[in-house]
Amino acid sequence: MRSAAFTLVELLITMAIAVLILGLASQLIHGTNRLSQLSVAQSNGIEHVQQAANVVADDVRRAYRIAASGQTVNLNAVATGAAATAGTDQLVLTARAVRNGDCHTAGIYYEYVAYFFAPRSTVTTGGEWVSVAPDPANDARRVLMQYVACTNIGTVPTTPPTGGTLRVVSDYLGTGTFAYAGIGQRRVTLTLAATQTVLGKTATGSTVTTVAVSRNIY
């Protein structure tokens, strides 16, 4: 009578099939996890970009003066990595100080506000608000930064006031540009799109285009 136990050959075949099944399951789980992370990155990117666009638009709407494209602003003196002129990569303006804000409370009635794009690789060190976590796979992505300082004049100075605050507004940007139009450059179009590489795959969010018009420039 034949024994009910497995023979060595049957055992080896069973083990081989089990290894194959485990390998396929592992690949499926890994692929699903990667797709999940890409989906989360894309969703978060769109949300963060929209929030950033709203922040910039609010400042443009209350702007008293907006630096014209090509105007010297020398922002690099207070924010390393910023361009020396206003334009596609940089928006600079002055606005009435927010009532009960730091400037208004100090008896200064204008704020100098600048936005500029910088590569992620240049802002991976510093304090919590002025830096992003290192991510070599995304060194080429861009970060939208904001610099705000108090000023006694409503015009946009060539040399920005010191003593302001710098912070990250939006991270993991693939596209980011400013465009100007209208009298006194009063209409600003901001275009943003999030892009992030996760586990060797790149997720790109929908492009967000926001048009904001100053209420104080005529």
Tab-separated table of C-alpha atoms in Angstrom:
chain	number	residue	atom	x	y	z
A	1	MET	CA	0.000	0.000	0.000
A	2	ARG	CA	1.306	3.483	-0.895
A	3	SER	CA	2.051	5.801	2.026
A	4	ALA	CA	-0.122	8.930	2.361
A	5	ALA	CA	2.966	11.019	3.105
A	6	PHE	CA	4.434	13.384	0.476
A	7	THR	CA	7.332	12.128	-1.547
A	8	LEU	CA	10.438	14.297	-1.800
A	9	VAL	CA	9.565	15.256	-5.391
A	10	GLU	CA	6.011	16.281	-4.414
A	11	LEU	CA	7.349	18.299	-1.498
A	12	LEU	CA	9.808	20.143	-3.732
A	13	ILE	CA	7.089	20.891	-6.274
A	14	THR	CA	4.773	22.174	-3.526
A	15	MET	CA	7.526	24.405	-2.130
A	16	ALA	CA	8.292	25.793	-5.588
A	17	ILE	CA	4.633	26.620	-6.184
A	18	ALA	CA	4.402	28.278	-2.749
A	19	VAL	CA	7.498	30.411	-3.440
A	20	LEU	CA	6.051	31.441	-6.810
A	21	ILE	CA	2.726	32.410	-5.242
A	22	LEU	CA	4.465	34.374	-2.472
A	23	GLY	CA	6.610	36.172	-5.069
A	24	LEU	CA	3.581	37.148	-7.137
A	25	ALA	CA	1.729	38.288	-4.017
A	26	SER	CA	4.726	40.377	-2.935
A	27	GLN	CA	4.919	42.064	-6.354
A	28	LEU	CA	1.183	42.754	-6.276
A	29	ILE	CA	1.393	44.281	-2.789
A	30	HIS	CA	4.445	46.357	-3.771
A	31	GLY	CA	2.737	47.583	-6.926
A	32	THR	CA	-0.452	48.427	-5.062
A	33	ASN	CA	1.532	50.272	-2.391
A	34	ARG	CA	3.398	52.288	-5.024
A	35	LEU	CA	0.174	53.224	-6.808
A	36	SER	CA	-1.351	54.216	-3.467
A	37	GLN	CA	1.605	56.454	-2.623
A	38	LEU	CA	1.521	58.033	-6.077
A	39	SER	CA	-2.220	58.666	-5.725
A	40	VAL	CA	-1.743	60.258	-2.297
A	41	ALA	CA	1.139	62.406	-3.571
A	42	GLN	CA	-0.946	63.590	-6.517
A	43	SER	CA	-3.986	64.359	-4.356
A	44	ASN	CA	-1.934	66.176	-1.696
A	45	GLY	CA	-0.053	68.080	-4.384
A	46	ILE	CA	-3.250	69.471	-5.911
A	47	GLU	CA	-4.580	70.471	-2.483
A	48	HIS	CA	-1.359	72.191	-1.424
A	49	VAL	CA	-1.032	74.018	-4.748
A	50	GLN	CA	-4.568	75.388	-4.475
A	51	GLN	CA	-3.915	76.580	-0.918
A	52	ALA	CA	-0.702	78.306	-2.034
A	53	ALA	CA	-2.478	79.986	-4.937
A	54	ASN	CA	-5.089	81.358	-2.528
A	55	VAL	CA	-2.392	82.802	-0.244
A	56	VAL	CA	-0.668	84.593	-3.125
A	57	ALA	CA	-3.963	85.858	-4.565
A	58	ASP	CA	-4.971	87.392	-1.228
A	59	ASP	CA	-1.757	89.435	-1.123
A	60	VAL	CA	-2.115	90.559	-4.746
A	61	ARG	CA	-5.661	91.767	-4.072
A	62	ARG	CA	-4.492	94.049	-1.242
A	63	ALA	CA	-1.338	95.206	-3.066
A	64	TYR	CA	-0.592	98.936	-3.091
A	65	ARG	CA	2.257	98.599	-5.594
A	66	ILE	CA	3.502	95.606	-7.622
A	67	ALA	CA	7.033	95.479	-9.022
A	68	ALA	CA	7.002	95.299	-12.820
A	69	SER	CA	8.612	92.341	-14.541
A	70	GLY	CA	12.331	93.128	-14.863
A	71	GLN	CA	12.413	95.625	-11.987
A	72	THR	CA	15.457	95.230	-9.728
A	73	VAL	CA	14.500	94.059	-6.255
A	74	ASN	CA	17.710	92.367	-5.019
A	75	LEU	CA	15.757	89.939	-2.858
A	76	ASN	CA	18.813	87.692	-2.657
A	77	ALA	CA	20.098	90.013	0.084
A	78	VAL	CA	17.504	88.547	2.470
A	79	ALA	CA	16.497	85.289	0.760
A	80	THR	CA	19.264	83.155	-0.721
A	81	GLY	CA	18.374	81.690	-4.090
A	82	ALA	CA	15.939	84.392	-5.171
A	83	ALA	CA	16.385	86.182	-8.477
A	84	ALA	CA	17.644	89.783	-8.538
A	85	THR	CA	14.630	91.037	-10.469
A	86	ALA	CA	10.878	90.629	-10.403
A	87	GLY	CA	9.420	88.534	-13.184
A	88	THR	CA	8.365	85.029	-14.136
A	89	ASP	CA	10.032	83.435	-11.102
A	90	GLN	CA	9.380	86.195	-8.613
A	91	LEU	CA	6.534	88.422	-7.441
A	92	VAL	CA	7.243	91.449	-5.234
A	93	LEU	CA	4.714	93.931	-3.877
A	94	THR	CA	3.863	96.281	-1.047
A	95	ALA	CA	0.489	96.210	0.652
A	96	ARG	CA	-1.349	97.943	3.448
A	97	ALA	CA	-0.410	96.256	6.700
A	98	VAL	CA	-2.994	93.879	8.079
A	99	ARG	CA	-4.898	95.556	10.903
A	100	ASN	CA	-3.713	94.232	14.280
A	101	GLY	CA	-0.868	92.422	12.494
A	102	ASP	CA	2.771	92.755	13.562
A	103	CYS	CA	3.524	95.730	11.297
A	104	HIS	CA	0.324	97.625	12.084
A	105	THR	CA	0.782	97.062	15.822
A	106	ALA	CA	4.319	98.479	15.577
A	107	GLY	CA	2.980	101.639	13.935
A	108	ILE	CA	4.176	100.699	10.433
A	109	TYR	CA	1.454	100.714	7.836
A	110	TYR	CA	2.928	98.839	4.888
A	111	GLU	CA	4.190	95.318	4.308
A	112	TYR	CA	6.818	94.267	1.806
A	113	VAL	CA	5.778	90.879	0.410
A	114	ALA	CA	7.815	88.757	-1.990
A	115	TYR	CA	7.215	85.324	-3.475
A	116	PHE	CA	9.893	83.403	-5.338
A	117	PHE	CA	10.622	79.899	-6.609
A	118	ALA	CA	13.723	77.990	-5.519
A	119	PRO	CA	14.993	74.440	-6.181
A	120	ARG	CA	14.238	72.042	-3.305
A	121	SER	CA	17.939	71.255	-3.006
A	122	THR	CA	18.639	74.836	-1.851
A	123	VAL	CA	16.115	74.896	1.009
A	124	THR	CA	16.717	71.591	2.822
A	125	THR	CA	18.467	73.192	5.805
A	126	GLY	CA	17.256	75.772	8.294
A	127	GLY	CA	14.346	76.194	10.667
A	128	GLU	CA	11.023	74.409	10.499
A	129	TRP	CA	9.255	77.127	8.493
A	130	VAL	CA	12.064	77.926	6.061
A	131	SER	CA	13.175	74.470	4.945
A	132	VAL	CA	11.861	71.199	3.507
A	133	ALA	CA	12.897	67.605	4.213
A	134	PRO	CA	15.751	66.326	2.013
A	135	ASP	CA	14.512	64.159	-0.854
A	136	PRO	CA	17.242	63.435	-3.449
A	137	ALA	CA	14.732	62.009	-5.926
A	138	ASN	CA	13.062	65.420	-6.068
A	139	ASP	CA	16.007	67.825	-5.826
A	140	ALA	CA	15.023	69.383	-9.161
A	141	ARG	CA	11.478	70.173	-8.012
A	142	ARG	CA	10.708	73.707	-6.915
A	143	VAL	CA	9.526	75.317	-3.708
A	144	LEU	CA	7.460	78.509	-3.479
A	145	MET	CA	8.860	80.773	-0.744
A	146	GLN	CA	7.424	83.920	0.856
A	147	TYR	CA	9.318	86.807	2.467
A	148	VAL	CA	7.393	89.427	4.478
A	149	ALA	CA	8.815	92.511	6.199
A	150	CYS	CA	7.501	95.821	7.524
A	151	THR	CA	8.234	98.997	5.540
A	152	ASN	CA	7.425	102.692	5.910
A	153	ILE	CA	7.006	103.319	2.193
A	154	GLY	CA	4.335	102.129	-0.182
A	155	THR	CA	6.586	101.882	-3.237
A	156	VAL	CA	8.610	98.743	-3.932
A	157	PRO	CA	12.230	99.468	-2.888
A	158	THR	CA	15.229	98.178	-4.824
A	159	THR	CA	16.720	96.814	-1.615
A	160	PRO	CA	14.133	94.951	0.486
A	161	PRO	CA	13.720	95.766	4.174
A	162	THR	CA	15.531	93.441	6.551
A	163	GLY	CA	14.176	91.780	9.674
A	164	GLY	CA	11.353	90.009	7.866
A	165	THR	CA	10.181	86.416	7.993
A	166	LEU	CA	10.769	83.719	5.400
A	167	ARG	CA	8.598	80.631	5.015
A	168	VAL	CA	7.727	77.789	2.661
A	169	VAL	CA	4.358	78.265	0.958
A	170	SER	CA	4.258	75.211	-1.314
A	171	ASP	CA	6.547	72.236	-1.943
A	172	TYR	CA	7.122	69.722	-4.763
A	173	LEU	CA	6.333	72.027	-7.665
A	174	GLY	CA	7.074	71.068	-11.244
A	175	THR	CA	5.633	74.232	-12.759
A	176	GLY	CA	5.498	77.694	-11.237
A	177	THR	CA	5.277	81.067	-13.004
A	178	PHE	CA	4.010	84.612	-12.536
A	179	ALA	CA	2.654	86.770	-15.369
A	180	TYR	CA	1.641	90.423	-15.160
A	181	ALA	CA	-0.850	92.607	-17.008
A	182	GLY	CA	-2.963	95.716	-16.645
A	183	ILE	CA	-2.264	99.233	-15.409
A	184	GLY	CA	0.549	99.199	-12.876
A	185	GLN	CA	0.888	95.421	-13.336
A	186	ARG	CA	-2.273	95.155	-11.222
A	187	ARG	CA	-3.357	91.778	-12.624
A	188	VAL	CA	-1.168	88.792	-11.759
A	189	THR	CA	-1.637	85.295	-13.167
A	190	LEU	CA	-0.102	82.505	-11.103
A	191	THR	CA	0.371	79.049	-12.631
A	192	LEU	CA	1.285	76.103	-10.399
A	193	ALA	CA	1.477	72.327	-10.810
A	194	ALA	CA	2.730	69.803	-8.263
A	195	THR	CA	5.157	67.087	-9.384
A	196	GLN	CA	6.732	64.428	-7.153
A	197	THR	CA	8.754	61.303	-7.817
A	198	VAL	CA	7.815	58.392	-5.538
A	199	LEU	CA	9.504	54.974	-5.732
A	200	GLY	CA	10.850	55.734	-9.192
A	201	LYS	CA	7.516	56.887	-10.606
A	202	THR	CA	6.482	60.513	-11.133
A	203	ALA	CA	3.074	61.860	-10.156
A	204	THR	CA	1.982	65.174	-11.676
A	205	GLY	CA	-1.082	67.038	-10.491
A	206	SER	CA	-3.416	69.164	-12.557
A	207	THR	CA	-2.196	72.681	-13.344
A	208	VAL	CA	-3.826	75.362	-11.204
A	209	THR	CA	-4.101	78.825	-12.773
A	210	THR	CA	-5.212	81.716	-10.584
A	211	VAL	CA	-5.776	85.311	-11.679
A	212	ALA	CA	-5.777	87.982	-8.968
A	213	VAL	CA	-6.310	91.732	-9.375
A	214	SER	CA	-5.230	94.436	-6.940
A	215	ARG	CA	-8.096	96.464	-5.473
A	216	ASN	CA	-5.799	99.427	-4.762
A	217	ILE	CA	-4.026	100.042	-8.105
A	218	TYR	CA	-5.909	102.107	-10.675
